Amino acid sequence: MRQRAVHLYEAFNERFWWEEEGTYYLGLDGLKRPIRSVASNAGHCLASGIVPPDRANRVVDRLMQPDMWSGWGIRTLSTKHPSYNPYSYHLGSVWPHDNATIAGGFRRAGRHTEAQQIAEGIFAAAERFEHYSLPELWAGVAREPGAYPVPYLGTNVPQAWAAASVFRLIGILCGIHTAGHAKVIYVNPDLPDWLPDLTLKNLRAGKGAVELRMRRDEVEVVSNTTGFEIVHGRIPRPPLKETPLART
């Protein structure tokens, strides 16, 4: 499995990397030619760990350019693309679950500020929807002072993975990862200015729950009946295999 993973890592980075744009091609067409579309999908690659560290920074920078970053979240497609339509379903709209996954990739790449920026955009949008209920998606119209996110006609509200995005983003800001096999919960908060402290209650794990009180990068375990050890710090990850691609 490890050999297959290394092969996938190398093949993906060789065939899909778009050097000129500092991101990954959207895909390959029927003739195996690269599809030259700057899209939000590259952020999911960051979350998966398949992106080498130096390329990860370039992908973050590219996705936060004005043609991708709307202020309410990252668009599914660049405003520079001929097919861009902010009112479409996938050609320039903003999806909260898409952004939550991307924010996780940003944090994994060490770009905490940009991950916080995505969270702020999604939370700000939620404040402007009825009952703070995030819809499935909204239009990719740029955020202006005093403006509201433009709804997408026919969007699903409520919608499960949109609602789950809130919890995912909170987990990202708090740096929470669980290693179930080792019975360890890693907590590594990095809370922004607009959310300097946060308390999580009844966080279920194992046979019980944990309550955590966090301020900026500090964490206090108020109670823990889970049987899991709470570790303040990052979850250990194996280093990327040294390959020519990883060094470029």
PDB file of C-alpha atoms in Angstrom:
ATOM      1  CA  MET A   1       0.000   0.000   0.000  1.00  0.00           C
ATOM      2  CA  ARG A   2       2.831   2.389   0.790  1.00  0.00           C
ATOM      3  CA  GLN A   3       4.411   1.740  -2.602  1.00  0.00           C
ATOM      4  CA  ARG A   4       1.092   2.374  -4.322  1.00  0.00           C
ATOM      5  CA  ALA A   5       0.692   5.593  -2.342  1.00  0.00           C
ATOM      6  CA  VAL A   6       4.146   6.786  -3.405  1.00  0.00           C
ATOM      7  CA  HIS A   7       3.337   5.959  -7.032  1.00  0.00           C
ATOM      8  CA  LEU A   8       0.067   7.903  -6.824  1.00  0.00           C
ATOM      9  CA  TYR A   9       1.823  10.854  -5.188  1.00  0.00           C
ATOM     10  CA  GLU A  10       4.486  11.019  -7.881  1.00  0.00           C
ATOM     11  CA  ALA A  11       2.152  10.395 -10.825  1.00  0.00           C
ATOM     12  CA  PHE A  12      -0.383  12.951  -9.624  1.00  0.00           C
ATOM     13  CA  ASN A  13       2.185  15.685  -9.103  1.00  0.00           C
ATOM     14  CA  GLU A  14       3.827  14.969 -12.443  1.00  0.00           C
ATOM     15  CA  ARG A  15       0.659  14.965 -14.538  1.00  0.00           C
ATOM     16  CA  PHE A  16      -1.587  17.459 -12.800  1.00  0.00           C
ATOM     17  CA  TRP A  17       0.717  20.246 -11.603  1.00  0.00           C
ATOM     18  CA  TRP A  18       0.160  23.553 -13.451  1.00  0.00           C
ATOM     19  CA  GLU A  19       3.395  25.461 -13.012  1.00  0.00           C
ATOM     20  CA  GLU A  20       2.278  28.693 -14.685  1.00  0.00           C
ATOM     21  CA  GLU A  21      -0.712  29.115 -12.381  1.00  0.00           C
ATOM     22  CA  GLY A  22       0.788  27.617  -9.231  1.00  0.00           C
ATOM     23  CA  THR A  23      -2.087  25.176  -8.813  1.00  0.00           C
ATOM     24  CA  TYR A  24      -3.361  21.859 -10.165  1.00  0.00           C
ATOM     25  CA  TYR A  25      -5.224  21.249 -13.401  1.00  0.00           C
ATOM     26  CA  LEU A  26      -8.903  20.563 -12.935  1.00  0.00           C
ATOM     27  CA  GLY A  27      -8.459  17.224 -14.688  1.00  0.00           C
ATOM     28  CA  LEU A  28      -7.505  15.541 -17.951  1.00  0.00           C
ATOM     29  CA  ASP A  29      -9.806  15.432 -20.959  1.00  0.00           C
ATOM     30  CA  GLY A  30     -10.618  12.390 -23.098  1.00  0.00           C
ATOM     31  CA  LEU A  31      -7.267  12.702 -24.871  1.00  0.00           C
ATOM     32  CA  LYS A  32      -5.410  13.031 -21.546  1.00  0.00           C
ATOM     33  CA  ARG A  33      -4.757  16.729 -22.130  1.00  0.00           C
ATOM     34  CA  PRO A  34      -4.821  18.987 -19.054  1.00  0.00           C
ATOM     35  CA  ILE A  35      -7.977  20.966 -18.379  1.00  0.00           C
ATOM     36  CA  ARG A  36      -6.702  24.495 -17.789  1.00  0.00           C
ATOM     37  CA  SER A  37      -9.285  25.734 -15.314  1.00  0.00           C
ATOM     38  CA  VAL A  38      -8.393  27.352 -11.993  1.00  0.00           C
ATOM     39  CA  ALA A  39     -10.912  25.847  -9.580  1.00  0.00           C
ATOM     40  CA  SER A  40     -11.434  25.288  -5.871  1.00  0.00           C
ATOM     41  CA  ASN A  41     -10.764  21.546  -6.243  1.00  0.00           C
ATOM     42  CA  ALA A  42      -7.044  22.116  -5.687  1.00  0.00           C
ATOM     43  CA  GLY A  43      -7.813  23.005  -2.078  1.00  0.00           C
ATOM     44  CA  HIS A  44      -9.051  19.464  -1.509  1.00  0.00           C
ATOM     45  CA  CYS A  45      -5.651  18.205  -2.637  1.00  0.00           C
ATOM     46  CA  LEU A  46      -4.113  20.193   0.215  1.00  0.00           C
ATOM     47  CA  ALA A  47      -6.434  18.517   2.698  1.00  0.00           C
ATOM     48  CA  SER A  48      -5.448  15.069   1.407  1.00  0.00           C
ATOM     49  CA  GLY A  49      -1.716  15.588   1.943  1.00  0.00           C
ATOM     50  CA  ILE A  50      -0.783  14.794  -1.656  1.00  0.00           C
ATOM     51  CA  VAL A  51       0.731  18.253  -2.240  1.00  0.00           C
ATOM     52  CA  PRO A  52       4.473  18.845  -1.573  1.00  0.00           C
ATOM     53  CA  PRO A  53       5.119  21.639   0.974  1.00  0.00           C
ATOM     54  CA  ASP A  54       6.546  24.177  -1.489  1.00  0.00           C
ATOM     55  CA  ARG A  55       3.666  23.660  -3.879  1.00  0.00           C
ATOM     56  CA  ALA A  56       1.178  23.831  -1.020  1.00  0.00           C
ATOM     57  CA  ASN A  57       2.107  27.453  -0.365  1.00  0.00           C
ATOM     58  CA  ARG A  58       1.660  28.300  -4.029  1.00  0.00           C
ATOM     59  CA  VAL A  59      -1.770  26.661  -4.113  1.00  0.00           C
ATOM     60  CA  VAL A  60      -2.877  28.637  -1.050  1.00  0.00           C
ATOM     61  CA  ASP A  61      -1.641  31.877  -2.606  1.00  0.00           C
ATOM     62  CA  ARG A  62      -3.434  31.113  -5.875  1.00  0.00           C
ATOM     63  CA  LEU A  63      -6.760  30.270  -4.250  1.00  0.00           C
ATOM     64  CA  MET A  64      -6.673  33.495  -2.234  1.00  0.00           C
ATOM     65  CA  GLN A  65      -6.261  35.705  -5.308  1.00  0.00           C
ATOM     66  CA  PRO A  66      -9.230  38.061  -5.978  1.00  0.00           C
ATOM     67  CA  ASP A  67     -10.473  35.969  -8.904  1.00  0.00           C
ATOM     68  CA  MET A  68     -11.000  33.032  -6.521  1.00  0.00           C
ATOM     69  CA  TRP A  69     -11.603  34.639  -3.119  1.00  0.00           C
ATOM     70  CA  SER A  70     -15.021  36.332  -2.979  1.00  0.00           C
ATOM     71  CA  GLY A  71     -14.903  37.579   0.610  1.00  0.00           C
ATOM     72  CA  TRP A  72     -17.685  35.112   1.475  1.00  0.00           C
ATOM     73  CA  GLY A  73     -15.535  32.126   0.589  1.00  0.00           C
ATOM     74  CA  ILE A  74     -13.522  30.664  -2.268  1.00  0.00           C
ATOM     75  CA  ARG A  75     -15.347  30.381  -5.575  1.00  0.00           C
ATOM     76  CA  THR A  76     -15.643  27.069  -7.376  1.00  0.00           C
ATOM     77  CA  LEU A  77     -14.210  28.636 -10.542  1.00  0.00           C
ATOM     78  CA  SER A  78     -12.024  31.652 -11.312  1.00  0.00           C
ATOM     79  CA  THR A  79     -13.696  34.860 -12.467  1.00  0.00           C
ATOM     80  CA  LYS A  80     -11.152  34.866 -15.321  1.00  0.00           C
ATOM     81  CA  HIS A  81     -12.526  31.652 -16.801  1.00  0.00           C
ATOM     82  CA  PRO A  82     -14.705  32.058 -19.937  1.00  0.00           C
ATOM     83  CA  SER A  83     -17.440  29.933 -18.334  1.00  0.00           C
ATOM     84  CA  TYR A  84     -17.495  31.860 -15.055  1.00  0.00           C
ATOM     85  CA  ASN A  85     -20.991  32.631 -13.836  1.00  0.00           C
ATOM     86  CA  PRO A  86     -21.389  33.619 -10.170  1.00  0.00           C
ATOM     87  CA  TYR A  87     -25.058  32.580 -10.244  1.00  0.00           C
ATOM     88  CA  SER A  88     -24.398  29.075 -11.571  1.00  0.00           C
ATOM     89  CA  TYR A  89     -24.308  25.838  -9.596  1.00  0.00           C
ATOM     90  CA  HIS A  90     -20.617  24.982 -10.030  1.00  0.00           C
ATOM     91  CA  LEU A  91     -19.100  27.659 -12.284  1.00  0.00           C
ATOM     92  CA  GLY A  92     -18.207  30.328  -9.766  1.00  0.00           C
ATOM     93  CA  SER A  93     -20.571  29.900  -6.829  1.00  0.00           C
ATOM     94  CA  VAL A  94     -19.424  29.470  -3.213  1.00  0.00           C
ATOM     95  CA  TRP A  95     -20.093  26.239  -1.299  1.00  0.00           C
ATOM     96  CA  PRO A  96     -19.576  26.200   2.484  1.00  0.00           C
ATOM     97  CA  HIS A  97     -18.605  22.511   2.655  1.00  0.00           C
ATOM     98  CA  ASP A  98     -16.088  23.065  -0.147  1.00  0.00           C
ATOM     99  CA  ASN A  99     -14.554  25.930   1.812  1.00  0.00           C
ATOM    100  CA  ALA A 100     -14.449  23.970   5.061  1.00  0.00           C
ATOM    101  CA  THR A 101     -12.431  21.246   3.355  1.00  0.00           C
ATOM    102  CA  ILE A 102     -10.115  23.837   1.814  1.00  0.00           C
ATOM    103  CA  ALA A 103      -9.635  25.562   5.174  1.00  0.00           C
ATOM    104  CA  GLY A 104      -8.534  22.230   6.615  1.00  0.00           C
ATOM    105  CA  GLY A 105      -6.021  21.938   3.794  1.00  0.00           C
ATOM    106  CA  PHE A 106      -4.741  25.445   4.457  1.00  0.00           C
ATOM    107  CA  ARG A 107      -4.218  24.699   8.128  1.00  0.00           C
ATOM    108  CA  ARG A 108      -2.508  21.409   7.307  1.00  0.00           C
ATOM    109  CA  ALA A 109      -0.146  23.386   5.060  1.00  0.00           C
ATOM    110  CA  GLY A 110       0.659  25.723   7.952  1.00  0.00           C
ATOM    111  CA  ARG A 111      -1.306  28.660   6.529  1.00  0.00           C
ATOM    112  CA  HIS A 112      -3.340  29.415   9.625  1.00  0.00           C
ATOM    113  CA  THR A 113      -4.168  33.030   8.729  1.00  0.00           C
ATOM    114  CA  GLU A 114      -5.771  32.026   5.443  1.00  0.00           C
ATOM    115  CA  ALA A 115      -7.712  29.215   7.135  1.00  0.00           C
ATOM    116  CA  GLN A 116      -9.046  31.772   9.618  1.00  0.00           C
ATOM    117  CA  GLN A 117      -9.969  34.061   6.728  1.00  0.00           C
ATOM    118  CA  ILE A 118     -12.109  31.355   5.149  1.00  0.00           C
ATOM    119  CA  ALA A 119     -13.818  30.646   8.481  1.00  0.00           C
ATOM    120  CA  GLU A 120     -14.586  34.349   8.946  1.00  0.00           C
ATOM    121  CA  GLY A 121     -16.111  34.564   5.471  1.00  0.00           C
ATOM    122  CA  ILE A 122     -18.363  31.549   5.998  1.00  0.00           C
ATOM    123  CA  PHE A 123     -19.410  32.628   9.507  1.00  0.00           C
ATOM    124  CA  ALA A 124     -20.111  36.171   8.257  1.00  0.00           C
ATOM    125  CA  ALA A 125     -22.336  34.711   5.547  1.00  0.00           C
ATOM    126  CA  ALA A 126     -24.166  32.568   8.119  1.00  0.00           C
ATOM    127  CA  GLU A 127     -24.935  35.679  10.191  1.00  0.00           C
ATOM    128  CA  ARG A 128     -26.811  37.110   7.231  1.00  0.00           C
ATOM    129  CA  PHE A 129     -28.985  34.084   6.498  1.00  0.00           C
ATOM    130  CA  GLU A 130     -32.238  33.398   8.352  1.00  0.00           C
ATOM    131  CA  HIS A 131     -31.697  31.503  11.615  1.00  0.00           C
ATOM    132  CA  TYR A 132     -27.948  31.427  10.834  1.00  0.00           C
ATOM    133  CA  SER A 133     -28.745  28.470   8.581  1.00  0.00           C
ATOM    134  CA  LEU A 134     -26.101  27.985   5.896  1.00  0.00           C
ATOM    135  CA  PRO A 135     -27.560  27.099   2.498  1.00  0.00           C
ATOM    136  CA  GLU A 136     -26.053  24.571   0.128  1.00  0.00           C
ATOM    137  CA  LEU A 137     -24.347  27.375  -1.816  1.00  0.00           C
ATOM    138  CA  TRP A 138     -24.601  31.048  -2.705  1.00  0.00           C
ATOM    139  CA  ALA A 139     -23.529  33.247  -5.608  1.00  0.00           C
ATOM    140  CA  GLY A 140     -19.865  34.088  -6.086  1.00  0.00           C
ATOM    141  CA  VAL A 141     -20.507  37.832  -6.126  1.00  0.00           C
ATOM    142  CA  ALA A 142     -17.711  39.741  -4.394  1.00  0.00           C
ATOM    143  CA  ARG A 143     -18.294  40.870  -0.811  1.00  0.00           C
ATOM    144  CA  GLU A 144     -18.759  44.605  -0.370  1.00  0.00           C
ATOM    145  CA  PRO A 145     -19.052  46.642   2.866  1.00  0.00           C
ATOM    146  CA  GLY A 146     -22.597  46.385   4.202  1.00  0.00           C
ATOM    147  CA  ALA A 147     -23.585  43.801   1.589  1.00  0.00           C
ATOM    148  CA  TYR A 148     -25.202  40.391   1.975  1.00  0.00           C
ATOM    149  CA  PRO A 149     -24.254  37.181   0.187  1.00  0.00           C
ATOM    150  CA  VAL A 150     -26.421  36.771  -2.899  1.00  0.00           C
ATOM    151  CA  PRO A 151     -28.605  33.640  -2.585  1.00  0.00           C
ATOM    152  CA  TYR A 152     -28.585  30.934  -5.235  1.00  0.00           C
ATOM    153  CA  LEU A 153     -32.091  30.345  -6.557  1.00  0.00           C
ATOM    154  CA  GLY A 154     -33.360  26.928  -5.514  1.00  0.00           C
ATOM    155  CA  THR A 155     -30.590  26.159  -3.042  1.00  0.00           C
ATOM    156  CA  ASN A 156     -31.299  23.560  -0.362  1.00  0.00           C
ATOM    157  CA  VAL A 157     -31.842  25.086   3.095  1.00  0.00           C
ATOM    158  CA  PRO A 158     -31.208  23.504   5.505  1.00  0.00           C
ATOM    159  CA  GLN A 159     -28.594  21.246   3.991  1.00  0.00           C
ATOM    160  CA  ALA A 160     -26.612  18.656   5.921  1.00  0.00           C
ATOM    161  CA  TRP A 161     -23.073  19.171   4.706  1.00  0.00           C
ATOM    162  CA  ALA A 162     -23.511  22.944   4.727  1.00  0.00           C
ATOM    163  CA  ALA A 163     -24.550  22.754   8.385  1.00  0.00           C
ATOM    164  CA  ALA A 164     -21.657  20.403   9.128  1.00  0.00           C
ATOM    165  CA  SER A 165     -19.254  22.991   7.709  1.00  0.00           C
ATOM    166  CA  VAL A 166     -19.666  25.080  10.853  1.00  0.00           C
ATOM    167  CA  PHE A 167     -18.463  22.223  13.047  1.00  0.00           C
ATOM    168  CA  ARG A 168     -15.641  21.402  10.650  1.00  0.00           C
ATOM    169  CA  LEU A 169     -14.421  25.001  10.691  1.00  0.00           C
ATOM    170  CA  ILE A 170     -14.551  25.126  14.488  1.00  0.00           C
ATOM    171  CA  GLY A 171     -12.524  21.934  14.606  1.00  0.00           C
ATOM    172  CA  ILE A 172      -9.976  23.484  12.247  1.00  0.00           C
ATOM    173  CA  LEU A 173      -9.637  26.653  14.323  1.00  0.00           C
ATOM    174  CA  CYS A 174      -9.216  24.513  17.439  1.00  0.00           C
ATOM    175  CA  GLY A 175      -6.821  22.102  15.746  1.00  0.00           C
ATOM    176  CA  ILE A 176      -8.745  19.041  16.928  1.00  0.00           C
ATOM    177  CA  HIS A 177      -7.735  15.599  15.656  1.00  0.00           C
ATOM    178  CA  THR A 178      -8.535  12.224  17.144  1.00  0.00           C
ATOM    179  CA  ALA A 179      -6.287   9.171  17.015  1.00  0.00           C
ATOM    180  CA  GLY A 180      -8.873   6.566  17.955  1.00  0.00           C
ATOM    181  CA  HIS A 181      -6.473   3.623  17.868  1.00  0.00           C
ATOM    182  CA  ALA A 182      -4.220   5.341  20.416  1.00  0.00           C
ATOM    183  CA  LYS A 183      -7.071   6.878  22.433  1.00  0.00           C
ATOM    184  CA  VAL A 184      -5.609  10.354  22.051  1.00  0.00           C
ATOM    185  CA  ILE A 185      -7.312  13.650  21.205  1.00  0.00           C
ATOM    186  CA  TYR A 186      -4.915  16.291  19.899  1.00  0.00           C
ATOM    187  CA  VAL A 187      -5.917  19.912  20.481  1.00  0.00           C
ATOM    188  CA  ASN A 188      -3.859  22.708  18.932  1.00  0.00           C
ATOM    189  CA  PRO A 189      -5.944  25.911  18.940  1.00  0.00           C
ATOM    190  CA  ASP A 190      -5.035  28.990  16.932  1.00  0.00           C
ATOM    191  CA  LEU A 191      -7.996  31.295  17.455  1.00  0.00           C
ATOM    192  CA  PRO A 192      -8.246  34.577  15.502  1.00  0.00           C
ATOM    193  CA  ASP A 193      -8.856  38.111  16.766  1.00  0.00           C
ATOM    194  CA  TRP A 194     -12.561  37.865  15.994  1.00  0.00           C
ATOM    195  CA  LEU A 195     -12.899  34.639  18.051  1.00  0.00           C
ATOM    196  CA  PRO A 196     -10.232  34.870  20.783  1.00  0.00           C
ATOM    197  CA  ASP A 197     -11.811  32.366  23.156  1.00  0.00           C
ATOM    198  CA  LEU A 198     -14.071  29.376  22.744  1.00  0.00           C
ATOM    199  CA  THR A 199     -15.530  26.676  24.977  1.00  0.00           C
ATOM    200  CA  LEU A 200     -16.567  23.300  23.595  1.00  0.00           C
ATOM    201  CA  LYS A 201     -18.929  21.248  25.730  1.00  0.00           C
ATOM    202  CA  ASN A 202     -20.068  17.641  25.377  1.00  0.00           C
ATOM    203  CA  LEU A 203     -17.509  16.783  22.711  1.00  0.00           C
ATOM    204  CA  ARG A 204     -18.202  13.063  22.416  1.00  0.00           C
ATOM    205  CA  ALA A 205     -15.446  10.473  22.191  1.00  0.00           C
ATOM    206  CA  GLY A 206     -15.023   6.938  23.488  1.00  0.00           C
ATOM    207  CA  LYS A 207     -17.471   6.279  26.305  1.00  0.00           C
ATOM    208  CA  GLY A 208     -17.889   9.842  27.478  1.00  0.00           C
ATOM    209  CA  ALA A 209     -17.378  13.497  26.642  1.00  0.00           C
ATOM    210  CA  VAL A 210     -14.824  16.241  27.079  1.00  0.00           C
ATOM    211  CA  GLU A 211     -15.186  19.952  27.779  1.00  0.00           C
ATOM    212  CA  LEU A 212     -12.424  22.222  26.502  1.00  0.00           C
ATOM    213  CA  ARG A 213     -11.861  25.900  27.194  1.00  0.00           C
ATOM    214  CA  MET A 214      -9.543  27.625  24.732  1.00  0.00           C
ATOM    215  CA  ARG A 215      -8.058  31.083  24.418  1.00  0.00           C
ATOM    216  CA  ARG A 216      -5.844  31.904  21.451  1.00  0.00           C
ATOM    217  CA  ASP A 217      -3.283  29.071  21.473  1.00  0.00           C
ATOM    218  CA  GLU A 218      -3.965  27.875  25.007  1.00  0.00           C
ATOM    219  CA  VAL A 219      -6.270  25.040  26.058  1.00  0.00           C
ATOM    220  CA  GLU A 220      -7.734  23.979  29.393  1.00  0.00           C
ATOM    221  CA  VAL A 221      -9.366  20.602  29.910  1.00  0.00           C
ATOM    222  CA  VAL A 222     -12.396  21.382  32.086  1.00  0.00           C
ATOM    223  CA  SER A 223     -13.621  17.789  32.228  1.00  0.00           C
ATOM    224  CA  ASN A 224     -12.844  14.507  30.489  1.00  0.00           C
ATOM    225  CA  THR A 225     -14.775  11.252  30.845  1.00  0.00           C
ATOM    226  CA  THR A 226     -13.810   9.825  27.452  1.00  0.00           C
ATOM    227  CA  GLY A 227     -10.948   7.578  28.480  1.00  0.00           C
ATOM    228  CA  PHE A 228      -8.869   9.406  25.877  1.00  0.00           C
ATOM    229  CA  GLU A 229      -5.716  11.370  26.667  1.00  0.00           C
ATOM    230  CA  ILE A 230      -5.897  15.063  25.716  1.00  0.00           C
ATOM    231  CA  VAL A 231      -2.629  16.261  24.170  1.00  0.00           C
ATOM    232  CA  HIS A 232      -1.963  19.953  23.542  1.00  0.00           C
ATOM    233  CA  GLY A 233      -0.198  19.992  20.188  1.00  0.00           C
ATOM    234  CA  ARG A 234      -0.324  18.913  16.564  1.00  0.00           C
ATOM    235  CA  ILE A 235      -1.187  15.396  15.539  1.00  0.00           C
ATOM    236  CA  PRO A 236       1.982  13.609  14.375  1.00  0.00           C
ATOM    237  CA  ARG A 237       2.073  13.042  10.630  1.00  0.00           C
ATOM    238  CA  PRO A 238       4.627  10.984   8.694  1.00  0.00           C
ATOM    239  CA  PRO A 239       6.931  13.168   6.568  1.00  0.00           C
ATOM    240  CA  LEU A 240       6.521  13.221   2.822  1.00  0.00           C
ATOM    241  CA  LYS A 241       8.697  10.691   1.038  1.00  0.00           C
ATOM    242  CA  GLU A 242      11.799  12.332  -0.379  1.00  0.00           C
ATOM    243  CA  THR A 243      11.282  12.329  -4.121  1.00  0.00           C
ATOM    244  CA  PRO A 244      12.563  14.608  -6.869  1.00  0.00           C
ATOM    245  CA  LEU A 245       9.072  16.096  -7.006  1.00  0.00           C
ATOM    246  CA  ALA A 246       9.042  16.800  -3.283  1.00  0.00           C
ATOM    247  CA  ARG A 247      12.300  18.690  -3.637  1.00  0.00           C
ATOM    248  CA  THR A 248      11.275  20.831  -6.619  1.00  0.00           C
TER     249      THR A 248
END
